[in-house]
């Protein structure tokens, strides 16, 4: 009986040892299985990631929008690679200008480096396996060799700073042409002489040029009179308690001729209003509220409706019967003088024209006042849009317009004043991107460039977000004699085609 019990106990021990050995044997088997399954998965995903990096590199190179490249590359990786926890994308743009050393070959290069993080399916601290999360990497390089559309017709709009600081001398300038405004006028004269000419073998001038001067407003010349208008739209829910009449319900032209003290009296008592009407009484309350915010200027960020301004940016407010933002500049006694320019010839919009004599009108214009480039930019988009053929135009005329390169160059000599937030607010609301989409056709597009006139325009947030490639599309001009050359460089860049793109890894 004792021997039988001992045999049974020994057998039990053997079974226990066998179970342990079996369990230990399973560890490498399971480990090999885990590693095989997970390894195959990561090999496949790495391959897909490298394909994604190549596709992304080629795409961002063709698109050549450095400020959007990271987002575009990320979308490619997310579409190609599966089961991603996170994505880290770095795109690096390198530009090589054409020189004798590189056979006058311009080169634009983008490198895409992508790292994706994945959760391991069979992570274990006991069985050999991958870590709980695993990083995979892929990179690719693409290069574009642009070409220039020398035979393309161009519409060029110069949005030009005519604020008071343009009357200052250019840093270090000497001679007869010293001020910034004199230098700008000389550059525009040279530019019109170079682009408003027939193409070789033709007699008709097809290129067009427009001038949109700005200070705190843009002035248009109508029947010989200058009118200042805002191209913004305004909120109806700001300072609602000030008056039941909203900003857009005020006739700003009517009140521009009134003394502020008289408007205050009207706001206090309807009997002191010009026509003793309640409507004037309520409007006067709104005018007083606006005038008290910023030293009788109408440019107030809190009143601006940014998305509506962008949605309605191609509507010229000065001819819109439902909006009464404009006023006759010479009649203004109410609003801050920095909003208009009436001394001398003043300054005003010259629409798209192929006539150098019309452009020459700019030479007699005067500069002064504060700075709001966004008013010039909005009016500039309208001027470009006004260049479209009429509804009665032939299909050939329509095709010619669609094939044109549209170029806007903004020239500014200083920071926005008195408010720096309105331009970035409009850009964030889509002003520049929507304008590019508006003018995009199969054969033509819109290029936006910025020049700092003895000023660091490259450091301005609104300009950086408005252009596609801040490193190239914004130029700070420090030497007076370089201004015309830099304007021509931006026009040439705006006339650049997509070019040939190649993948290098």
PDB file of C-alpha atoms in Angstrom, residues 95-107 148 492 496:
ATOM      1  CA  UNK A  95      15.476  76.448 -52.722  1.00  0.00           C
ATOM      2  CA  UNK A  96      18.347  76.839 -55.172  1.00  0.00           C
ATOM      3  CA  UNK A  97      18.314  79.901 -57.402  1.00  0.00           C
ATOM      4  CA  UNK A  98      19.540  79.630 -60.995  1.00  0.00           C
ATOM      5  CA  UNK A  99      23.211  80.547 -61.304  1.00  0.00           C
ATOM      6  CA  UNK A 100      26.057  79.925 -63.719  1.00  0.00           C
ATOM      7  CA  UNK A 101      27.363  77.217 -61.385  1.00  0.00           C
ATOM      8  CA  UNK A 102      24.174  75.133 -61.796  1.00  0.00           C
ATOM      9  CA  UNK A 103      23.635  75.863 -65.504  1.00  0.00           C
ATOM     10  CA  UNK A 104      20.938  78.424 -64.643  1.00  0.00           C
ATOM     11  CA  UNK A 105      18.687  75.669 -63.334  1.00  0.00           C
ATOM     12  CA  UNK A 106      16.234  76.671 -60.633  1.00  0.00           C
ATOM     13  CA  UNK A 107      15.538  73.902 -58.140  1.00  0.00           C
ATOM     14  CA  UNK A 148       8.403  80.218 -66.642  1.00  0.00           C
ATOM     15  CA  UNK A 492       8.377  86.638 -62.625  1.00  0.00           C
ATOM     16  CA  UNK A 496       6.188  80.530 -62.984  1.00  0.00           C
TER      17      UNK A 496
END
